[in-house]
XYZ file of C-alpha atoms in Angstrom:
538
model
C -37.238 3.722 33.051
C -34.746 2.615 30.386
C -32.414 -0.125 31.536
C -28.689 0.433 31.080
C -25.745 -1.894 30.792
C -22.161 -1.017 31.604
C -19.451 -2.155 29.271
C -15.769 -2.085 30.073
C -14.148 0.883 28.437
C -11.251 3.180 28.985
C -10.512 4.741 32.338
C -12.534 7.934 32.414
C -14.248 10.196 34.870
C -17.502 9.257 33.172
C -18.680 5.699 33.382
C -19.415 4.101 30.011
C -23.111 3.235 29.951
C -25.237 1.672 27.196
C -29.019 2.121 27.258
C -30.544 -1.140 26.045
C -31.978 0.214 22.729
C -28.608 1.777 21.908
C -26.729 -1.406 22.748
C -29.047 -3.544 20.633
C -28.679 -1.208 17.669
C -24.883 -1.271 17.901
C -24.810 -5.056 18.204
C -27.131 -5.613 15.239
C -25.137 -3.294 12.991
C -21.841 -4.775 14.180
C -23.107 -8.312 13.567
C -24.165 -7.436 9.998
C -20.852 -5.741 9.229
C -18.868 -8.626 10.741
C -20.845 -11.119 8.662
C -20.157 -9.081 5.529
C -16.434 -9.039 6.347
C -16.287 -12.798 6.895
C -18.202 -13.579 3.703
C -16.212 -11.099 1.612
C -12.968 -12.489 3.027
C -14.102 -15.975 2.053
C -15.068 -14.789 -1.439
C -11.684 -13.089 -1.843
C -9.873 -16.391 -1.269
C -10.264 -17.244 -4.991
C -9.128 -13.885 -6.376
C -6.309 -13.890 -8.912
C -3.141 -11.821 -8.456
C -3.500 -8.532 -10.282
C -1.803 -5.205 -11.007
C 1.408 -4.214 -9.145
C 1.513 -7.316 -6.970
C 1.995 -9.496 -10.049
C 4.885 -7.308 -11.211
C 6.738 -7.399 -7.880
C 5.982 -11.113 -7.610
C 7.764 -11.512 -10.949
C 10.839 -9.698 -9.613
C 10.761 -11.986 -6.581
C 10.602 -15.011 -8.883
C 13.696 -13.810 -10.761
C 15.567 -13.103 -7.521
C 14.675 -16.412 -5.888
C 14.837 -18.781 -8.837
C 17.389 -17.194 -11.167
C 19.632 -15.227 -8.789
C 18.783 -11.837 -10.280
C 19.829 -8.849 -8.192
C 17.322 -5.968 -7.940
C 18.333 -2.676 -9.586
C 21.414 -4.297 -11.136
C 19.865 -7.139 -13.149
C 16.209 -6.117 -13.064
C 15.076 -2.482 -12.921
C 12.096 -1.136 -11.021
C 11.211 1.817 -8.823
C 9.821 -0.229 -5.934
C 11.823 -0.209 -2.717
C 13.888 -3.236 -1.600
C 11.520 -3.988 1.289
C 8.664 -4.694 -1.119
C 10.862 -6.970 -3.222
C 12.106 -8.890 -0.184
C 8.550 -9.180 1.115
C 7.454 -10.857 -2.122
C 10.625 -12.960 -2.126
C 9.574 -14.244 1.275
C 6.133 -15.150 -0.034
C 7.662 -16.982 -2.998
C 10.092 -18.939 -0.823
C 7.510 -19.859 1.812
C 4.370 -20.629 -0.186
C 5.213 -20.191 -3.865
C 3.982 -17.804 -6.550
C 0.444 -19.054 -7.104
C -2.834 -17.226 -6.592
C -4.051 -19.389 -3.698
C -0.819 -18.953 -1.753
C -0.947 -15.208 -2.346
C -4.507 -14.973 -1.040
C -3.566 -17.037 2.017
C -0.782 -14.595 2.888
C -2.985 -11.564 2.247
C -5.840 -12.772 4.441
C -3.481 -13.914 7.204
C -1.788 -10.518 7.309
C -5.169 -8.786 7.202
C -6.165 -10.777 10.276
C -3.023 -9.615 12.092
C -3.670 -6.009 11.055
C -7.234 -6.126 12.379
C -6.048 -7.642 15.663
C -3.541 -4.784 16.033
C -6.267 -2.234 15.328
C -8.548 -3.872 17.898
C -5.824 -3.967 20.548
C -5.124 -0.259 20.053
C -8.742 0.870 19.789
C -10.113 -1.046 22.789
C -9.096 1.839 25.089
C -12.061 3.664 23.525
C -14.368 0.760 24.363
C -14.680 -2.813 23.186
C -17.527 -2.058 20.769
C -15.542 0.839 19.342
C -12.586 -1.486 18.803
C -14.720 -4.065 17.025
C -16.301 -1.445 14.780
C -12.867 -0.047 13.905
C -11.396 -3.455 13.070
C -14.387 -4.632 11.019
C -14.723 -1.373 9.080
C -10.991 -1.279 8.289
C -11.198 -4.847 7.019
C -14.176 -4.047 4.804
C -12.524 -0.875 3.508
C -9.483 -2.886 2.430
C -11.284 -5.851 0.875
C -13.935 -3.839 -0.962
C -11.191 -2.101 -2.948
C -10.686 -5.463 -4.614
C -7.729 -7.506 -5.738
C -6.013 -4.487 -7.323
C -4.913 -3.233 -3.887
C -4.161 -6.636 -2.385
C -0.755 -6.347 -0.693
C -0.088 -3.083 -2.514
C 3.139 -1.380 -1.434
C 1.376 1.408 0.454
C -0.551 -1.184 2.435
C 2.521 -3.356 3.048
C 4.429 -0.286 4.183
C 1.680 0.863 6.533
C 1.240 -2.520 8.215
C 4.277 -2.059 10.512
C 2.856 1.292 11.675
C -0.383 -0.453 12.636
C 1.581 -3.215 14.373
C 3.450 -0.563 16.365
C 0.301 1.089 17.725
C -0.624 -1.448 20.453
C 3.009 -1.727 21.590
C 3.635 1.987 21.886
C 0.343 2.725 23.644
C 0.414 -0.298 25.940
C 0.112 0.350 29.671
C 2.053 -2.829 30.400
C 5.183 -1.746 28.553
C 6.765 0.652 31.044
C 10.119 1.280 29.375
C 10.042 4.370 27.108
C 13.420 3.555 25.554
C 12.151 0.114 24.553
C 9.019 1.717 23.075
C 11.250 4.007 21.034
C 13.338 1.097 19.750
C 10.181 -0.831 18.816
C 8.775 2.258 17.093
C 11.992 2.779 15.161
C 12.110 -0.892 14.144
C 8.559 -0.912 12.785
C 9.069 2.380 10.960
C 12.313 0.999 9.543
C 10.346 -1.878 8.055
C 7.802 0.619 6.735
C 10.462 2.857 5.180
C 11.936 -0.099 3.293
C 8.627 -0.203 1.399
C 7.593 3.458 1.269
C 10.082 5.966 2.717
C 7.529 8.744 3.178
C 5.574 6.599 5.641
C 8.157 8.045 8.036
C 5.833 11.076 8.161
C 4.120 9.398 11.099
C 7.301 8.862 13.106
C 7.384 12.326 14.782
C 3.775 11.769 15.938
C 4.816 8.560 17.697
C 7.838 10.318 19.225
C 5.690 13.128 20.671
C 3.263 10.535 22.060
C 6.009 8.582 23.807
C 7.639 11.694 25.296
C 4.321 13.131 26.464
C 3.173 9.785 27.846
C 6.412 9.445 29.802
C 6.257 12.893 31.380
C 2.467 13.194 31.700
C 2.419 12.749 35.453
C 5.974 13.874 36.143
C 7.062 17.449 36.637
C 10.380 17.901 34.875
C 12.646 20.786 33.994
C 13.686 21.799 30.511
C 17.102 20.162 30.739
C 15.644 16.802 31.750
C 13.051 17.023 28.998
C 15.791 17.714 26.433
C 17.777 14.761 27.756
C 14.759 12.450 27.477
C 14.053 13.701 23.975
C 17.667 13.049 22.967
C 17.588 9.529 24.385
C 14.261 8.851 22.656
C 15.532 10.054 19.284
C 18.703 7.955 19.581
C 16.640 4.896 20.515
C 14.343 5.426 17.518
C 17.329 5.859 15.186
C 18.789 2.614 16.526
C 15.484 0.860 15.885
C 15.381 2.272 12.350
C 18.870 0.999 11.582
C 18.149 -2.568 12.702
C 16.027 -3.556 9.653
C 17.464 -1.054 7.152
C 21.195 -1.732 7.524
C 21.091 -5.460 6.594
C 19.142 -4.653 3.420
C 21.658 -2.016 2.339
C 24.537 -4.383 3.124
C 22.839 -7.056 1.001
C 22.590 -4.638 -1.934
C 26.204 -3.550 -1.398
C 27.670 -7.049 -1.376
C 25.573 -8.022 -4.407
C 26.927 -5.020 -6.314
C 23.582 -3.250 -6.619
C 23.830 -0.388 -4.134
C 25.102 2.136 -6.686
C 22.324 1.132 -9.109
C 19.777 1.576 -6.320
C 20.993 5.070 -5.466
C 21.094 6.014 -9.137
C 17.447 5.016 -9.417
C 16.543 6.955 -6.254
C 18.514 10.109 -7.031
C 18.408 10.408 -10.806
C 15.303 8.595 -12.054
C 12.712 8.551 -9.254
C 12.294 12.372 -9.151
C 11.413 12.260 -12.867
C 8.859 9.520 -12.279
C 7.351 11.394 -9.341
C 6.942 14.424 -11.602
C 4.335 12.483 -13.608
C 0.700 12.920 -12.634
C -1.751 10.104 -12.043
C -2.646 10.403 -15.730
C 1.043 10.053 -16.664
C 1.478 13.640 -17.780
C 4.457 15.875 -17.069
C 3.447 19.184 -15.485
C 5.377 21.811 -13.552
C 5.131 25.207 -11.900
C 1.738 26.613 -10.941
C -0.024 23.886 -12.917
C 1.545 21.221 -10.731
C 0.777 23.131 -7.530
C -2.863 23.409 -8.604
C -2.957 19.703 -9.473
C -1.513 18.655 -6.101
C -3.800 20.973 -4.138
C -6.953 19.932 -5.996
C -6.330 16.218 -5.525
C -5.228 16.658 -1.919
C -8.452 18.482 -1.033
C -10.424 15.660 -2.641
C -8.993 13.341 0.064
C -9.304 10.320 -2.167
C -13.129 10.405 -2.056
C -12.904 9.799 1.693
C -14.388 13.132 2.805
C -17.533 11.316 3.928
C -15.551 10.128 6.951
C -15.061 13.721 8.077
C -18.719 13.690 9.162
C -17.999 11.468 12.208
C -14.288 12.308 12.485
C -14.798 16.004 13.337
C -17.338 15.332 16.137
C -15.074 12.508 17.332
C -12.276 15.014 17.877
C -14.514 17.641 19.475
C -16.392 15.379 21.883
C -13.422 13.184 22.656
C -11.196 16.079 23.695
C -14.015 17.485 25.836
C -15.006 14.242 27.542
C -11.635 12.616 28.213
C -9.685 14.375 30.950
C -6.147 15.637 30.396
C -4.808 12.947 32.728
C -6.585 10.207 30.789
C -4.302 8.194 28.481
C -7.289 7.730 26.171
C -7.145 11.447 25.424
C -3.456 11.066 24.547
C -4.289 8.137 22.237
C -6.894 10.353 20.581
C -4.232 13.005 19.978
C -2.082 10.269 18.416
C -4.904 9.324 16.046
C -5.542 12.947 15.106
C -1.843 13.472 14.369
C -1.660 10.354 12.203
C -4.711 11.508 10.239
C -3.109 14.867 9.560
C 0.207 13.500 8.289
C -1.222 10.631 6.250
C -3.744 12.933 4.605
C -0.672 14.627 3.120
C 1.067 11.310 2.345
C -0.262 10.892 -1.261
C 1.092 14.325 -2.210
C 4.640 12.948 -2.038
C 3.872 10.322 -4.683
C 2.048 12.902 -6.793
C -0.228 10.268 -8.338
C -3.223 10.103 -5.962
C -4.132 6.580 -7.056
C -6.609 4.762 -4.839
C -4.119 2.659 -2.926
C -2.037 5.729 -2.047
C -4.900 6.702 0.265
C -4.946 3.422 2.209
C -2.955 4.740 5.220
C -5.242 7.769 5.554
C -8.364 5.675 5.029
C -7.502 3.291 7.854
C -6.549 6.187 10.142
C -9.716 8.188 9.550
C -11.894 5.115 10.033
C -10.247 4.481 13.405
C -10.692 8.121 14.366
C -14.327 8.133 13.223
C -15.274 5.116 15.297
C -14.157 6.886 18.468
C -17.494 8.752 18.339
C -18.884 5.607 19.945
C -16.436 6.053 22.803
C -17.979 9.479 23.352
C -21.582 8.401 22.743
C -21.495 5.764 25.482
C -20.385 8.195 28.192
C -22.993 8.659 30.921
C -22.711 12.457 30.818
C -23.653 12.620 27.127
C -27.320 13.469 26.595
C -29.623 11.333 24.493
C -29.696 13.939 21.747
C -25.919 13.929 21.501
C -25.813 10.135 21.589
C -28.185 9.986 18.616
C -26.198 12.648 16.755
C -22.823 10.938 17.276
C -24.148 7.513 16.361
C -25.917 8.882 13.280
C -22.754 10.488 11.917
C -20.894 7.174 12.046
C -23.708 5.067 10.623
C -24.274 7.577 7.802
C -20.604 7.375 6.815
C -20.676 3.591 6.960
C -23.739 3.479 4.707
C -22.259 5.996 2.237
C -18.792 4.423 2.048
C -19.645 0.746 1.802
C -19.971 -0.463 -1.787
C -22.737 -2.900 -0.949
C -23.674 -3.869 -4.543
C -20.045 -4.774 -5.270
C -19.617 -6.642 -1.967
C -22.839 -8.600 -2.362
C -21.983 -9.406 -5.984
C -18.634 -10.883 -4.909
C -20.290 -12.928 -2.161
C -23.104 -14.214 -4.402
C -20.721 -15.140 -7.235
C -18.560 -17.102 -4.782
C -21.562 -18.880 -3.257
C -22.673 -19.926 -6.750
C -19.240 -21.385 -7.514
C -18.317 -18.857 -10.189
C -14.571 -18.570 -10.830
C -12.736 -15.339 -10.137
C -12.360 -12.869 -12.975
C -9.188 -13.586 -14.968
C -6.534 -10.856 -14.942
C -6.819 -8.281 -17.741
C -9.954 -9.887 -19.207
C -8.180 -13.179 -19.854
C -5.308 -12.139 -22.086
C -2.781 -12.770 -19.287
C -3.708 -16.455 -19.346
C -3.772 -16.380 -23.149
C -0.235 -14.996 -23.340
C 1.017 -17.437 -20.706
C -0.308 -20.329 -22.798
C 1.447 -18.955 -25.892
C 4.750 -18.675 -24.030
C 4.499 -22.219 -22.704
C 3.617 -23.585 -26.132
C 6.102 -21.714 -28.325
C 9.175 -21.220 -26.125
C 11.865 -23.684 -25.246
C 13.615 -23.708 -21.849
C 16.211 -20.938 -21.647
C 14.570 -18.679 -24.237
C 13.756 -15.096 -23.294
C 10.844 -12.705 -23.848
C 11.031 -8.913 -23.861
C 7.783 -7.141 -22.939
C 6.978 -3.631 -24.161
C 4.442 -2.950 -21.500
C 3.480 -1.037 -18.383
C 1.099 -3.082 -16.281
C -0.926 -4.355 -19.234
C -0.439 -8.032 -18.415
C 2.522 -9.414 -20.363
C 4.817 -9.456 -17.311
C 2.169 -11.305 -15.341
C 1.990 -13.840 -18.167
C 5.767 -14.249 -17.988
C 5.430 -15.006 -14.275
C 2.821 -17.689 -14.974
C 4.995 -19.204 -17.703
C 8.175 -18.646 -15.634
C 9.977 -16.949 -18.499
C 12.979 -14.652 -18.040
C 13.043 -11.120 -19.513
C 15.132 -10.083 -22.504
C 16.639 -7.091 -20.707
C 16.847 -5.555 -17.234
C 13.754 -3.479 -18.086
C 10.372 -5.186 -18.059
C 8.553 -1.822 -18.397
C 9.138 0.519 -21.300
C 7.487 3.713 -20.060
C 10.892 4.867 -18.769
C 11.926 5.607 -22.347
C 9.118 8.024 -23.227
C 9.137 10.750 -20.573
C 11.772 13.388 -19.793
C 13.644 12.123 -22.829
C 16.138 15.001 -22.801
C 17.459 13.942 -19.393
C 20.833 12.110 -19.401
C 19.527 9.291 -17.192
C 16.716 8.513 -19.656
C 19.136 8.564 -22.590
C 21.430 6.233 -20.671
C 18.533 3.867 -19.904
C 17.498 3.832 -23.549
C 20.992 2.852 -24.663
C 21.323 0.242 -21.916
C 18.036 -1.271 -23.034
C 19.214 -1.586 -26.645
C 22.524 -3.053 -25.480
C 20.688 -5.640 -23.344
C 18.526 -6.664 -26.291
C 21.575 -7.165 -28.482
C 23.396 -9.103 -25.759
C 20.532 -11.383 -24.611
C 18.763 -11.654 -27.986
C 15.267 -12.519 -26.677
C 13.374 -14.952 -28.873
C 10.134 -12.943 -28.640
C 9.194 -9.304 -28.137
C 5.650 -8.663 -26.918
C 4.096 -5.274 -27.559
C 0.868 -4.604 -25.654
C -1.774 -2.590 -27.514
C -4.458 -2.044 -24.841
C -4.425 -1.272 -21.089
C -1.081 0.393 -21.717
C -0.751 3.930 -20.302
C 0.765 6.576 -22.561
C 2.816 9.470 -21.185
C 2.112 13.016 -22.329
C 3.221 16.573 -21.742
C 6.497 18.448 -22.004
C 9.607 16.436 -22.917
C 7.678 13.258 -23.714
C 7.462 11.240 -26.922
C 5.187 8.518 -28.204
C 7.838 6.537 -30.092
C 11.334 5.193 -29.591
C 12.809 5.321 -33.070
C 15.990 3.340 -32.335
C 13.896 0.567 -30.772
C 11.469 0.545 -33.697
C 14.403 0.265 -36.099
C 15.942 -2.535 -34.038
C 12.698 -4.559 -34.069
C 12.142 -3.970 -37.797
C 15.634 -5.183 -38.773
C 15.998 -8.108 -36.357
C 12.437 -9.357 -35.788
C 9.395 -10.297 -37.841
C 5.687 -10.457 -36.899
C 4.868 -13.780 -35.258
C 1.442 -13.666 -33.598
C -1.172 -10.967 -33.221
C -4.037 -10.872 -30.741
C -6.672 -8.375 -29.726
C -4.445 -6.888 -27.021
C -0.931 -7.708 -28.178
C 1.533 -8.103 -31.025
C 4.333 -10.677 -30.801
C 7.528 -10.468 -32.829
C 10.006 -13.315 -33.297
C 13.734 -12.839 -33.742
C 14.944 -13.580 -37.272
C 17.345 -16.412 -37.737
C 20.925 -15.199 -38.102
């Protein structure tokens, strides 16, 4: 006879039971995954800041150290919450790589705790699997996604989960306020993360009235109160930020960016091409159905839904939590469509949600009423997805390199550090640099050298797409006016790693800018990835 061990799980009509072989298998796999997470987290502690994080960190540096005002003095499409988040990092721990990694790993720890607290209703082993797999999924994407805006924006949603589903918090209105507050924080980073808010609202209302028979009028009254409480919670973090922009004279610039420019930017594809009509519909549908190369997680996720809804009774709050997870998966699968780019980090919210949903197969597999054949099937689906999704060669390479004392890879193959050294050597305090760049590294070098930009624009891709639009023409003229007013000592033009826009109403040159550089600047330095021009003496 096979010995069994009970393990505390969610309240259910079926008692959670682990046969010894099954328990040992789960524990061995969980131990290996946990060890991988710890070692990869340790290896990531030496990573260098990279990609978008370096750009927003630079804005934060200008705001904190030089009193720049976002959207008025420095132009970018990121939301104010992301800027303020990086400002907080800069004020608390500085702008260096080590400080950045410390913040990232600390916040990752808090995220995994939140996931564990929410998922433990499906069983403690399920919760541990969910937390460890979410941590590995985040870290294996590498430094490029570290504290990316989609991840920063989704963190408050994850923090809200254990509060909203807690049995100890008995006040629905308070749950609504907390939900609204966390989603307010999320919306300050990525407004379309609000897609998940109606799912939380339905959960709270259903949870409140699950065991109470109420009439239609009372249900409408409760729904009204819940919506008002959520709106109040939303306002709490959002209003101060908008007041800050208003009193700093940047609110109109912010709304101009949101209303007039951002729709043009969102019309670009992930390959920076302008498309419209049926071509765009086909593009969005094709990339949506790809699910960010995460379809492997559907293998355990679908059985998780089927078995979970069959095994957990309608009166069981675990079943309601499962509905919450299913709803979040549905809305955040659509989330990348709103950005229209489908870059890897746009799928982070969906990836974390589908991993949590997939691990609930263990909550079904451990039920006493589930036959051995079904237990093996459910466990196999999860383990197959884990094996297929983990990038073990990459993870092990990172761990081995760290154990051997190898330094982290320099950003952009080293030319960020090269440019930073040039700036420090050739520029005097108070001199400016104007980058002609879009994420190719010159702005990151300016952060390292702590150099101020020669205009409010530190990207130049704005000037090459939808050029017939009045807002683009206005931005072009403003850019030229800024250059003439500030007179930056150097202009840096990146030659590689620089995306080029294409399609209808795009151009590859900015003739007025080329003429301005030719008449007022001369070649100064030239590297493999960049050309530097120095302003002529007047």
